Short mmCIF file of C-alpha atoms and ligand atoms in Angstrom, two decimals:
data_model
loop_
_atom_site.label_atom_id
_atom_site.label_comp_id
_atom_site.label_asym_id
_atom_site.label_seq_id
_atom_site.Cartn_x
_atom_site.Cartn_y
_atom_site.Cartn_z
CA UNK A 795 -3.98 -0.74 -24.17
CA UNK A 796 -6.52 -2.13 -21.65
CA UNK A 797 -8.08 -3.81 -24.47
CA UNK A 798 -11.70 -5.36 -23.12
CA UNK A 799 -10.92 -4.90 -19.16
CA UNK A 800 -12.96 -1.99 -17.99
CA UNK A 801 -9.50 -1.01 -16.01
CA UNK A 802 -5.90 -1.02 -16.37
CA UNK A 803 -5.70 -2.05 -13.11
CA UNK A 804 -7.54 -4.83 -13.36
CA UNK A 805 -5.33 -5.99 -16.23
CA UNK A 806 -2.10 -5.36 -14.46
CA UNK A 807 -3.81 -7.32 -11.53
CA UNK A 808 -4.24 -10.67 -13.51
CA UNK A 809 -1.03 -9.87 -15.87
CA UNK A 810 0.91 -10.81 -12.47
CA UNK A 811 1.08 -14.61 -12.82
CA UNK A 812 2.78 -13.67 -16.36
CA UNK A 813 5.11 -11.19 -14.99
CA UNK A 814 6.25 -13.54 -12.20
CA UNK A 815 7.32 -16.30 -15.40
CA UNK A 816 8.55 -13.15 -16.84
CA UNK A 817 11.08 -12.33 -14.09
CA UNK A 818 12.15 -16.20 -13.50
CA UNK A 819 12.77 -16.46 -17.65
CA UNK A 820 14.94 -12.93 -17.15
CA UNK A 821 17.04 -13.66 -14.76
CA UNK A 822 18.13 -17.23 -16.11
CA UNK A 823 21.29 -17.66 -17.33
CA UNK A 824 22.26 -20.57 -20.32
CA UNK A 825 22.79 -22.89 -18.00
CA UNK A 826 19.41 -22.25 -16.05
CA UNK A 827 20.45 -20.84 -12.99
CA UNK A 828 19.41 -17.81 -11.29
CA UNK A 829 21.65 -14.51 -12.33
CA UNK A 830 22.43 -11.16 -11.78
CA UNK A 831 25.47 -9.04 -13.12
CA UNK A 832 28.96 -9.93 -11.26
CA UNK A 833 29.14 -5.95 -10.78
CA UNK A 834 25.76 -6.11 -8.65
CA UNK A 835 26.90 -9.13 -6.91
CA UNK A 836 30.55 -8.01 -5.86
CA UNK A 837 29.04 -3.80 -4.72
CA UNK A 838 26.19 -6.57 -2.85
CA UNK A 839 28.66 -8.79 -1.19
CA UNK A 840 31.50 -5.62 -0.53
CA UNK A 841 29.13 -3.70 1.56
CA UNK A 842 28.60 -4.41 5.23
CA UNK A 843 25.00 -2.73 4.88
CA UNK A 844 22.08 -1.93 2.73
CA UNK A 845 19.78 0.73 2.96
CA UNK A 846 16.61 0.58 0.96
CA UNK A 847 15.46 3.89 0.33
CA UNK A 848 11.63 4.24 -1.48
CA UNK A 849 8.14 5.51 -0.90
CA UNK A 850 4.58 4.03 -1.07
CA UNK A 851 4.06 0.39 -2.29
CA UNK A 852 7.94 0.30 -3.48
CA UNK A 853 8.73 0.98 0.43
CA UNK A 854 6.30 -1.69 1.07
CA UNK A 855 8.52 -4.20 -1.40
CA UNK A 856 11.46 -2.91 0.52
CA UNK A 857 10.39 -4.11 3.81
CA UNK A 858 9.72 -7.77 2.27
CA UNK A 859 13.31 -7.52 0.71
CA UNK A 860 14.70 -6.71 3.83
CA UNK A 861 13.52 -9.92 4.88
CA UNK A 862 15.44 -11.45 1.83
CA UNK A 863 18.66 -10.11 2.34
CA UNK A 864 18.60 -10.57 6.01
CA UNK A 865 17.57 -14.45 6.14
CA UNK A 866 19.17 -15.80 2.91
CA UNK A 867 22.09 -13.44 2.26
CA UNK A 868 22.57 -12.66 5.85
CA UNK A 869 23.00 -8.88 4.73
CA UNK A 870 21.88 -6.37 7.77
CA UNK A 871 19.38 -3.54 6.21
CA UNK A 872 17.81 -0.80 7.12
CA UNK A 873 14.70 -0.04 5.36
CA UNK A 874 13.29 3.99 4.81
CA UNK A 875 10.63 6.16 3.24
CA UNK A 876 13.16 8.29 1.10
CA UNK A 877 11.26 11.62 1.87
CA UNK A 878 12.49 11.21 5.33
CA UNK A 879 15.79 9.84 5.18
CA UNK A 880 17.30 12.70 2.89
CA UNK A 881 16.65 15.05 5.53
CA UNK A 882 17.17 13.24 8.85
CA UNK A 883 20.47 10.43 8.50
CA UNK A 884 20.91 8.02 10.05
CA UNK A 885 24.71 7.42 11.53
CA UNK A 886 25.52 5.27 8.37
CA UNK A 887 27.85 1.96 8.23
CA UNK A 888 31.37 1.74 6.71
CA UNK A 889 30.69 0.45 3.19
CA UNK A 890 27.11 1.45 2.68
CA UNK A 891 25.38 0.00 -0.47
CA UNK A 892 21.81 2.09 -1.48
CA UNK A 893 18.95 0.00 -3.07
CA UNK A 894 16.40 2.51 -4.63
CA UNK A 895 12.90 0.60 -5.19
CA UNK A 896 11.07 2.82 -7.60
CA UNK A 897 8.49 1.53 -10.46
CA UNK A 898 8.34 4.77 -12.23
CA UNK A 899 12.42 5.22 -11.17
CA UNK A 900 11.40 9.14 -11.19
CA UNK A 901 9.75 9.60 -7.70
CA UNK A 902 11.32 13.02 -6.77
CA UNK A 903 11.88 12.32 -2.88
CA UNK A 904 13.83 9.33 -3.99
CA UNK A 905 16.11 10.70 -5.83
CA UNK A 906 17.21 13.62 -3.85
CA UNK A 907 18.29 10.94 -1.14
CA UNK A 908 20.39 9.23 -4.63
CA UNK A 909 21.97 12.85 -5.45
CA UNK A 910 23.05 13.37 -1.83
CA UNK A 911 24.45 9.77 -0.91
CA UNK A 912 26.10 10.27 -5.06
CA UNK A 913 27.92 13.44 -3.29
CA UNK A 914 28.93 11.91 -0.47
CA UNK A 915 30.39 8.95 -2.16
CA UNK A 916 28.32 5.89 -2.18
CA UNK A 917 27.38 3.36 -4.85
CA UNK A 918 23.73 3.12 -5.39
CA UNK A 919 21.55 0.19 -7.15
CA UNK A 920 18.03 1.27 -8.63
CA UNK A 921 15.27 -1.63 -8.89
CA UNK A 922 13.12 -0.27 -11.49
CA UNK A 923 10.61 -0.79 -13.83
CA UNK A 924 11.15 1.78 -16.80
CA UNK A 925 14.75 1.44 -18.03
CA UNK A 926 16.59 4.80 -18.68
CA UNK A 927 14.39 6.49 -16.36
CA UNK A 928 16.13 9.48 -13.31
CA UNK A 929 17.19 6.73 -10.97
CA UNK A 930 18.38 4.13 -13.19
CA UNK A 931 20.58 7.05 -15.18
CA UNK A 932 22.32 8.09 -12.01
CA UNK A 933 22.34 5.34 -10.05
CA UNK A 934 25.83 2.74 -10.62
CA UNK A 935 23.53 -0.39 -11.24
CA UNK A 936 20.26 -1.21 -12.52
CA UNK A 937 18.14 -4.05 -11.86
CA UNK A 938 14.97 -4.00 -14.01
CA UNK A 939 11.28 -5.07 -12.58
CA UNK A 940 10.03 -6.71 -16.23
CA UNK A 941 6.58 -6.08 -15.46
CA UNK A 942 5.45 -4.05 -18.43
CA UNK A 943 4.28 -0.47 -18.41
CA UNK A 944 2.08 -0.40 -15.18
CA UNK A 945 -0.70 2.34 -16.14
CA UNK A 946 -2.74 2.52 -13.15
CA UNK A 947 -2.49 4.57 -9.83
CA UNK A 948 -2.34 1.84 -7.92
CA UNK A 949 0.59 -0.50 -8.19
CA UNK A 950 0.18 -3.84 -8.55
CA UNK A 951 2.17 -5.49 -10.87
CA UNK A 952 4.98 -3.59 -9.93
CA UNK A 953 5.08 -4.34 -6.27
CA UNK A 954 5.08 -8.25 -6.90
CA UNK A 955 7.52 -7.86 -9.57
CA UNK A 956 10.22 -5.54 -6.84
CA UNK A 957 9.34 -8.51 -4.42
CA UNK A 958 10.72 -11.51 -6.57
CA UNK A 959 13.29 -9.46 -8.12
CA UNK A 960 14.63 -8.66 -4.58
CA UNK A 961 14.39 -12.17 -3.76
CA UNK A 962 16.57 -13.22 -6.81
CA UNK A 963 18.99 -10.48 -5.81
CA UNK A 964 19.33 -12.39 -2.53
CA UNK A 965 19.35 -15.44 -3.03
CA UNK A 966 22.30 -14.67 -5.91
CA UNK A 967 24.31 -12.62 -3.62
CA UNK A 968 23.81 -15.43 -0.36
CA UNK A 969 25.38 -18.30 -3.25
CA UNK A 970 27.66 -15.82 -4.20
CA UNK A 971 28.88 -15.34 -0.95
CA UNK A 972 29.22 -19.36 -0.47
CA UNK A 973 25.71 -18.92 2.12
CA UNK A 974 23.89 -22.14 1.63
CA UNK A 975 20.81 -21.82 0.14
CA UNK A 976 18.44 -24.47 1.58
CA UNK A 977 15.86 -23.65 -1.40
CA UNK A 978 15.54 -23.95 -5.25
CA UNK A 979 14.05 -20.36 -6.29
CA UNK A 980 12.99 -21.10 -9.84
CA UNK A 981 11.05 -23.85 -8.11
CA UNK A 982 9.30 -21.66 -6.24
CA UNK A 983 8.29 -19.36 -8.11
CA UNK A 984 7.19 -21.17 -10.33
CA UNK A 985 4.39 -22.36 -7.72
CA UNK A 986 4.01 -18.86 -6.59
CA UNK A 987 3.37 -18.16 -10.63
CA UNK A 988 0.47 -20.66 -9.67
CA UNK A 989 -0.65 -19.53 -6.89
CA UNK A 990 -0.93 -16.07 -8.18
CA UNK A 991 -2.86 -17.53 -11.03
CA UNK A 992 -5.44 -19.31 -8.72
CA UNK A 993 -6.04 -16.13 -6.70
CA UNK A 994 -6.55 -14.22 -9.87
CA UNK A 995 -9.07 -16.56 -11.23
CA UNK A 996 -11.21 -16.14 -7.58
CA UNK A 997 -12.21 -13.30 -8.62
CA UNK A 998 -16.62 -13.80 -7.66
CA UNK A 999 -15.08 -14.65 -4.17
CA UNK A 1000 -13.05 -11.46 -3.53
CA UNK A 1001 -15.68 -9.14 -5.11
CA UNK A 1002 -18.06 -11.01 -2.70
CA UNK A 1003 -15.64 -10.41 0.35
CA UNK A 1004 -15.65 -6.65 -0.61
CA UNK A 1005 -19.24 -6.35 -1.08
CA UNK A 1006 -19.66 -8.20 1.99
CA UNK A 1007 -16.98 -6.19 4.26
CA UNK A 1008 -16.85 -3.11 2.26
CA UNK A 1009 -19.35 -1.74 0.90
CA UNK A 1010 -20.88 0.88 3.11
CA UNK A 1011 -18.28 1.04 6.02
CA UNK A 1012 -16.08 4.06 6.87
CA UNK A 1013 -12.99 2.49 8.38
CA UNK A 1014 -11.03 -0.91 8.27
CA UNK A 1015 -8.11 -2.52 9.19
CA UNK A 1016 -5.35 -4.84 8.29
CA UNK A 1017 -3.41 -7.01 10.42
CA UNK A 1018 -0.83 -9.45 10.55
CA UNK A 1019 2.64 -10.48 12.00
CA UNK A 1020 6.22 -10.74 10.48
CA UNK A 1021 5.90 -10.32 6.59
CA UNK A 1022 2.12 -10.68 7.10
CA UNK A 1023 2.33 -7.28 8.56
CA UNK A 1024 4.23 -5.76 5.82
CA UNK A 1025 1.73 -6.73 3.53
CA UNK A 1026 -0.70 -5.32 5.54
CA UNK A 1027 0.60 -1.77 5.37
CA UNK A 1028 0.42 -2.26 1.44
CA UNK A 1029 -3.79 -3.84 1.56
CA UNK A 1030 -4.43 -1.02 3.86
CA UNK A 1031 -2.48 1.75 1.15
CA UNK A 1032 -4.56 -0.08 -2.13
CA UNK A 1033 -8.07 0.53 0.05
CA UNK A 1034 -7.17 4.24 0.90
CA UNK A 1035 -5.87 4.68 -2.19
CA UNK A 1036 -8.53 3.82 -4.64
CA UNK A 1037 -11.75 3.29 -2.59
CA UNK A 1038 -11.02 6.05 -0.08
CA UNK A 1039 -12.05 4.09 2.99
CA UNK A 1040 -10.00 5.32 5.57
CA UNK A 1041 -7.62 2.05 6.45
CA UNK A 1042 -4.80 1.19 7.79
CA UNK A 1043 -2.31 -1.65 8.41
CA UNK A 1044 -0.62 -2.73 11.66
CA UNK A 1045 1.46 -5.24 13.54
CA UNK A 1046 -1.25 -8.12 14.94
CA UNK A 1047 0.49 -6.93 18.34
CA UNK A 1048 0.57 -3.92 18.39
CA UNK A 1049 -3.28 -2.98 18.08
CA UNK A 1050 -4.08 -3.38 21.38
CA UNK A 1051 -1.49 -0.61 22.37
CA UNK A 1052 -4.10 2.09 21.47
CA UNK A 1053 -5.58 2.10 18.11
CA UNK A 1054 -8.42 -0.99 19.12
CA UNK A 1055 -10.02 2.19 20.52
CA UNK A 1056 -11.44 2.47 16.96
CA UNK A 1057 -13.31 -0.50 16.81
CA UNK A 1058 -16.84 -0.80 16.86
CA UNK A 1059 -19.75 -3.11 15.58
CA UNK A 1060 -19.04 -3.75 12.71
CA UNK A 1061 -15.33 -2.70 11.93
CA UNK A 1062 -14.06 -4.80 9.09
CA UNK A 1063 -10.36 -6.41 10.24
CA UNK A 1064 -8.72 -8.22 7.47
CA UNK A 1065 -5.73 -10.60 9.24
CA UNK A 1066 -3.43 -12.44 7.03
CA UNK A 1067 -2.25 -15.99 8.73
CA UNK A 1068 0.58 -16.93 6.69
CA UNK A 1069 3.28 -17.18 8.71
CA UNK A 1070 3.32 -20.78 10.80
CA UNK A 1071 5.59 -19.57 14.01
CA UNK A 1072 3.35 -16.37 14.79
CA UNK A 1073 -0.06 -17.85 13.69
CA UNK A 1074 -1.42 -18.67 17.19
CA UNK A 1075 -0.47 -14.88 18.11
CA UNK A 1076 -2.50 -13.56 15.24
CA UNK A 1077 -5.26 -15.70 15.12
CA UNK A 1078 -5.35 -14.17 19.29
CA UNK A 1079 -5.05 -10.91 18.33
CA UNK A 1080 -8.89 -11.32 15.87
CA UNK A 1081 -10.00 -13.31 19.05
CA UNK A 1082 -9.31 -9.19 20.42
CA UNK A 1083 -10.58 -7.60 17.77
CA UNK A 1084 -13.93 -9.78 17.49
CA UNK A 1085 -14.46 -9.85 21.34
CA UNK A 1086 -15.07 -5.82 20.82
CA UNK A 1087 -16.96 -6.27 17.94
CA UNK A 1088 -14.94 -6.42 14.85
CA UNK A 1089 -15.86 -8.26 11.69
CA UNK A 1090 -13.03 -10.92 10.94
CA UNK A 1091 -12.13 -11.53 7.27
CA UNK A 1092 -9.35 -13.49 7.87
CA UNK A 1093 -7.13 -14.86 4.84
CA UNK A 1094 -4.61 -17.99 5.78
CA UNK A 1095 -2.49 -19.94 4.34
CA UNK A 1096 -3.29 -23.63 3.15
CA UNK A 1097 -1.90 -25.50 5.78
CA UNK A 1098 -2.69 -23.38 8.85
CA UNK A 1099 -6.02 -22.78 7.61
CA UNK A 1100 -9.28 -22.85 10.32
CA UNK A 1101 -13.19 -23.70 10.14
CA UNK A 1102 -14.38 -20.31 9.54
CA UNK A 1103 -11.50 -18.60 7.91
CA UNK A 1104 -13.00 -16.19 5.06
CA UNK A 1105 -10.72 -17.03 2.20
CA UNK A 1106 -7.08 -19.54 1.88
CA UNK A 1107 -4.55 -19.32 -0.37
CA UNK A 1108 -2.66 -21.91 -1.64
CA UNK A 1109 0.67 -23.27 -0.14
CA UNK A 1110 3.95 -21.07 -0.94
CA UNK A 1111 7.51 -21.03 0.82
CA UNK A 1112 7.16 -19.34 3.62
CA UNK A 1113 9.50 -16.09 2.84
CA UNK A 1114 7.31 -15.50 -0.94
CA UNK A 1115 3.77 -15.75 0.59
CA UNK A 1116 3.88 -11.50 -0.02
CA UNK A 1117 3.52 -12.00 -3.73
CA UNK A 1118 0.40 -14.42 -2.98
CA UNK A 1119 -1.37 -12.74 -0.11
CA UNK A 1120 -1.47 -9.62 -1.89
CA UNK A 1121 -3.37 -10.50 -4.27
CA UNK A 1122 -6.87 -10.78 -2.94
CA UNK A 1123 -6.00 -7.70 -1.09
CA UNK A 1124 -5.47 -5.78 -4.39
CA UNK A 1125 -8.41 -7.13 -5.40
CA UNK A 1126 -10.49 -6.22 -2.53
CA UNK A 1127 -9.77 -2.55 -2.93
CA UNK A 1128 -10.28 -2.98 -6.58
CA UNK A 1129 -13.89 -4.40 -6.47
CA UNK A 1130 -14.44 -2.27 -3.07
CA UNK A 1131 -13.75 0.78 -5.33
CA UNK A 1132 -15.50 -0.21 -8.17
CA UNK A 1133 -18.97 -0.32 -5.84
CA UNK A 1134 -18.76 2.98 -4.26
CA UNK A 1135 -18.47 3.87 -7.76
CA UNK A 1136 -14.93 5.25 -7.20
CA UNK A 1137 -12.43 6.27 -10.68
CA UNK A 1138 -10.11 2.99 -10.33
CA UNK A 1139 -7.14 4.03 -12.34
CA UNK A 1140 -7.27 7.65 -11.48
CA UNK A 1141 -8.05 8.20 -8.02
CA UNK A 1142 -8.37 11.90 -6.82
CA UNK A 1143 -5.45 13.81 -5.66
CA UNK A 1144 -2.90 11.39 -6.67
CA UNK A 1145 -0.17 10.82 -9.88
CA UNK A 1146 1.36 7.70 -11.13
CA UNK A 1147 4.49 9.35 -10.87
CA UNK A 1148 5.45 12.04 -7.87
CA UNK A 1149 7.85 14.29 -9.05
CA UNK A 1150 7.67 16.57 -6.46
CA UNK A 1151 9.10 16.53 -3.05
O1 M6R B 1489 7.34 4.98 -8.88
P1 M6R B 1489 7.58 4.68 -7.43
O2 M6R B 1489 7.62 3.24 -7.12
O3 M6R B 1489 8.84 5.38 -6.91
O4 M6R B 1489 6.36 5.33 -6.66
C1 M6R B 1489 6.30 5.34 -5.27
C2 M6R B 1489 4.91 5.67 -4.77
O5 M6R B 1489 4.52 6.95 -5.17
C3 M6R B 1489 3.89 4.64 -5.26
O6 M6R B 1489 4.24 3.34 -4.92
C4 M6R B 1489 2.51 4.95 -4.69
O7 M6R B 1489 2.49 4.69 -3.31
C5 M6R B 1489 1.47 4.09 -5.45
N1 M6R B 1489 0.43 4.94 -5.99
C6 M6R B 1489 0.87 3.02 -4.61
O8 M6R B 1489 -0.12 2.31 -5.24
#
């Protein structure tokens, strides 16, 4: 029940501090450490390679977690959009282990990569939300999102719930494996649980950015570097998705290389400045984007922040600043939406779940 908020996904927006306590409370064990089932941890640690196979937001997650498992666990992993990979392998590696990312766990394109990579003999790990669903039935292990049923179209709740479950998965398998681990998790999330919480109570702020940036334009962009870039792709998704403002998310870089053809007077650029080694390079790449006339909403971290930057959010470890930045990018689309009059939770031409392939 959405109870007094006008929209489910409004609710599942500010549930997400709760969900993040949620996940740290779940995956304790008695003696208040981090854990995941031995089972997950030895078909983790036995494989030379992961391949995270999803679609839409939960492909978004799986870029972040590739980020995990790379830096903490030291795991290579290939990351791909499940409608794609079914049909077009990749030369795989010896002892292959599939993640599926899936909130609903019944996206259709998803699972026919799970049947085929079943067939051919591989072991297969679904993080999901909804227990018993497709993907969790016929995959070998489960690893649940705990973010309560997530209603809306757009997925909020869920994709900050894949990322910090995929960070506990890594940072399990990386102690498992005798990696060292130079940070306390819990800890941190704990202050990302915080942070969350402080974005979610800005909300006059963020509906004044998107009333400010949003409300009449036809285009916009999102920029950033490293995981900044990642979540990006996903602000850029949210906007299209609900608000129908044709956006899109790329590398701070990579701009230039064509697509700053498209901007004009006026263009709204959101550029996320989270990440300390690459900040000079994206705070050059809005110098680019301004000197042709973009409008600069830029959203940095505390820390690295500048005179003149539109919005900061508070300090986070550097690898969780995903489940933090997102969240005035949710909101943006949410209140952007909202003013052009847009149906929120039910946005044309789209399902909460995609069956199909
Ligand atoms: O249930 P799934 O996570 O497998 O769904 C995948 C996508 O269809 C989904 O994330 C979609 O992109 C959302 N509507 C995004 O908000």
């Amino acid at each position: 029940e959405k109870g007094t908020y006008p929209h489910y996904m409004l609710k599942e927006i500010d549930e997400q501090p709760a969900v993040m306590r949620k996940i740290i409370q779940a995956y304790q064990n008695e003696a208040g450490e981090l854990s995941i089932d031995a089972d997950i941890l030895e078909a983790i640690n036995a494989s030379d390679r992961l391949y995270i196979i999803a679609a839409g937001t939960s492909y978004h997650a799986g870029l972040v977690g590739k980020e995990y498992f790379e830096k903490i666990t030291k795991k290579p992993v290939e990351v791909h959009i499940s409608s794609e990979f079914g049909y077009n392998m990749p030369i795989l590696s010896e002892k292959p282990l599939f993640v599926f990312i899936s909130q609903s766990g019944e996206t259709a394109d998803s699972r026919q990569v799970l049947v085929k990579i079943k067939e051919m003999g591989h072991k297969a790990l679904t993080v999901t939300n909804v227990q018993g669903s497709t993907l969790s039935r016929e995959a070998d292990f489960t690893l649940l999102l705990h973010a309560g049923p997530e209603i809306a179209v757009a997925s909020t709740k869920a994709y900050v719930a894949q990322i910090a479950v995929l960070a506990v998965a890594a940072t399990v398998a990386a102690k498992h494996a005798g990696h060292d681990v130079e940070f306390d998790l819990i800890k941190e999330l704990g202050i990302v649980a915080n942070a969350v919480q402080a974005m979610v109570d800005s909300k006059e702020a963020i509906e004044a950015i998107a009333k400010d940036f949003l409300a009449t334009t036809r285009n916009a962009f999102f920029i950033g570097r490293n995981v900044d870039f990642f979540v990006s792709l996903e602000g850029a998704l949210k906007l299209k998705e609900i608000s129908y403002i044709q956006a899109e998310g790329f590398a701070g870089g990579e701009l230039k290389h064509g697509t700053i053809a498209l901007i004009e007077d006026g263009t709204p650029v959101f550029a996320l400045v989270t990440q300390k080694p690459v900040a000079l390079n994206i705070r050059g790449n809005v110098k680019e984007v301004v000197a042709r006339g973009a409008k600069p909403c830029i959203i940095s971290m505390e820390g690295m922040e500048e005179d003149g930057d539109t919005l900061v959010i508070p300090n986070v470890h550097s690898l969780l600043t995903p489940l933090v930045s997102v969240i005035p990018l949710q909101l943006i689309s949410y209140y952007a939406a909202l003013h052009r009059d847009c149906d929120v939770d039910k946005p044309r031409n789209l399902a909460k779940s995609v069956t199909v392939e």
